[in-house]
Coordinates of C-alpha atoms in Angstrom, one line a residue:
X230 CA -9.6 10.7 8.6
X231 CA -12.1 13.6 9.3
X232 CA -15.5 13.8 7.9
X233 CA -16.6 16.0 5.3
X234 CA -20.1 17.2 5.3
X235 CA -20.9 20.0 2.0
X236 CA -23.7 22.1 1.9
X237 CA -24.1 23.4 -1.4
X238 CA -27.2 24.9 -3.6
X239 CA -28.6 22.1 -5.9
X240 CA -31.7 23.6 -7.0
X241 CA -31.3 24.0 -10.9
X242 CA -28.4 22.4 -11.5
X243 CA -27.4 19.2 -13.1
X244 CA -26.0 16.5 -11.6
X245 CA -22.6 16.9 -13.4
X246 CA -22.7 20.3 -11.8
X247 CA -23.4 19.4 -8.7
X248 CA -20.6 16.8 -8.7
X249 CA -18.1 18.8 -9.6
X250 CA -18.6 21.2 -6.5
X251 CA -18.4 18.5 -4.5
X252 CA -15.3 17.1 -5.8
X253 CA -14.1 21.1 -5.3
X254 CA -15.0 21.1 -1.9
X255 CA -12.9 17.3 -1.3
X256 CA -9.9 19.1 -2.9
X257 CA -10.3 22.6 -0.6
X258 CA -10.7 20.2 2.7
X259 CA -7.9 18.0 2.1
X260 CA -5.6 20.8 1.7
X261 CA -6.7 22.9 4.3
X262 CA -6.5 19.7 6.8
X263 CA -3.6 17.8 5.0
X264 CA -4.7 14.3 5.0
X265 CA -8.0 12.7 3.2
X266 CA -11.4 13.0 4.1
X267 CA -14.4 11.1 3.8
X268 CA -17.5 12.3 2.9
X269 CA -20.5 12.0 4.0
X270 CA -22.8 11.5 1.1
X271 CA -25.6 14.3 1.5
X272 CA -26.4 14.1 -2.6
X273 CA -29.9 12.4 -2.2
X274 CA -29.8 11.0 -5.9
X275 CA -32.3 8.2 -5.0
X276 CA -34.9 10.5 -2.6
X277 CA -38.5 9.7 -2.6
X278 CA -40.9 11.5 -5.6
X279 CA -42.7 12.5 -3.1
X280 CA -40.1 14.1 -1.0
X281 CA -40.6 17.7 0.2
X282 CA -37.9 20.3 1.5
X283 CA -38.0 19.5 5.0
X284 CA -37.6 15.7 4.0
X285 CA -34.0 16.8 2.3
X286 CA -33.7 18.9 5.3
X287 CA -34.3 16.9 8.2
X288 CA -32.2 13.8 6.3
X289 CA -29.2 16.3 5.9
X290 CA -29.0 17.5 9.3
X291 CA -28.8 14.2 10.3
X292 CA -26.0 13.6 8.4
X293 CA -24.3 17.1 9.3
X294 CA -24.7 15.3 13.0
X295 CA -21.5 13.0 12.6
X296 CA -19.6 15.6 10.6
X297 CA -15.6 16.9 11.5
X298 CA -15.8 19.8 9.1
X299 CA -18.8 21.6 7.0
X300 CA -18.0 23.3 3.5
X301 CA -20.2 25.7 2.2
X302 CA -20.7 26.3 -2.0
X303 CA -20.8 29.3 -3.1
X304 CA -24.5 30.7 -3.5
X305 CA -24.8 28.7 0.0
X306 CA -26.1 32.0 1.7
X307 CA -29.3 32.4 -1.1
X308 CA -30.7 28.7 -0.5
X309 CA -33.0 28.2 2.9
X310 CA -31.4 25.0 3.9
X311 CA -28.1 25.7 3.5
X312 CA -28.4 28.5 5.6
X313 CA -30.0 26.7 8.5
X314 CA -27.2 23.9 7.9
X315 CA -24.8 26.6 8.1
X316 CA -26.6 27.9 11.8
X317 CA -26.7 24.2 13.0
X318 CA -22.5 24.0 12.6
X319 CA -21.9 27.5 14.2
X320 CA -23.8 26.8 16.9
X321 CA -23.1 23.0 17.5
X322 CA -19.2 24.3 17.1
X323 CA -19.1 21.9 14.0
X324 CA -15.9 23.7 11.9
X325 CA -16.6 25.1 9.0
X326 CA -15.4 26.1 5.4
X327 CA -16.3 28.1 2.3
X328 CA -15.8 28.0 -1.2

């Protein structure tokens, strides 16, 4: 079973919303690989107050580190982070996706 890693835009959006792209991206990956996958929860529900963007950042690259395959939302290339997540997987060779 691969790993799923999704980078999506969060800012603004509910929770419901954000939940349903994810559940999007699950269904797009396990077609395109034909078999499950597990995700790598990147959906930082319980973060610090406190927490600033590089926090989320640095916590999600982490993550992205034992990822098979990366999606990428739609609205992925507008947000900051998503588009230094998206660099990190070209350039580490991680395979990517896209909405």
């Amino acid at each position: 079973m691969k790993k799923l890693f999704i980078s999506q835009p969060m800012r603004g959006k509910s929770d419901a919303e954000i939940l349903a792209t994810r559940q999007k991206a699950v269904d797009m990956a396990k077609e395109r690989l034909g078999e499950d996958v597990e995700v790598i929860d990147s959906f930082f529900q319980s973060a610090p107050a406190d927490a600033r963007p590089l926090w989320f950042l640095g916590k999600s690259l982490e993550l992205m580190a034992t990822a098979d395959l990366v999606f990428f939302a739609t609205g992925w290339q507008q947000m900051r982070g998503c588009r230094i997540e998206h660099q990190s997987a070209v350039d580490y060779g991680i395979e990517t996706m896209y909405e």
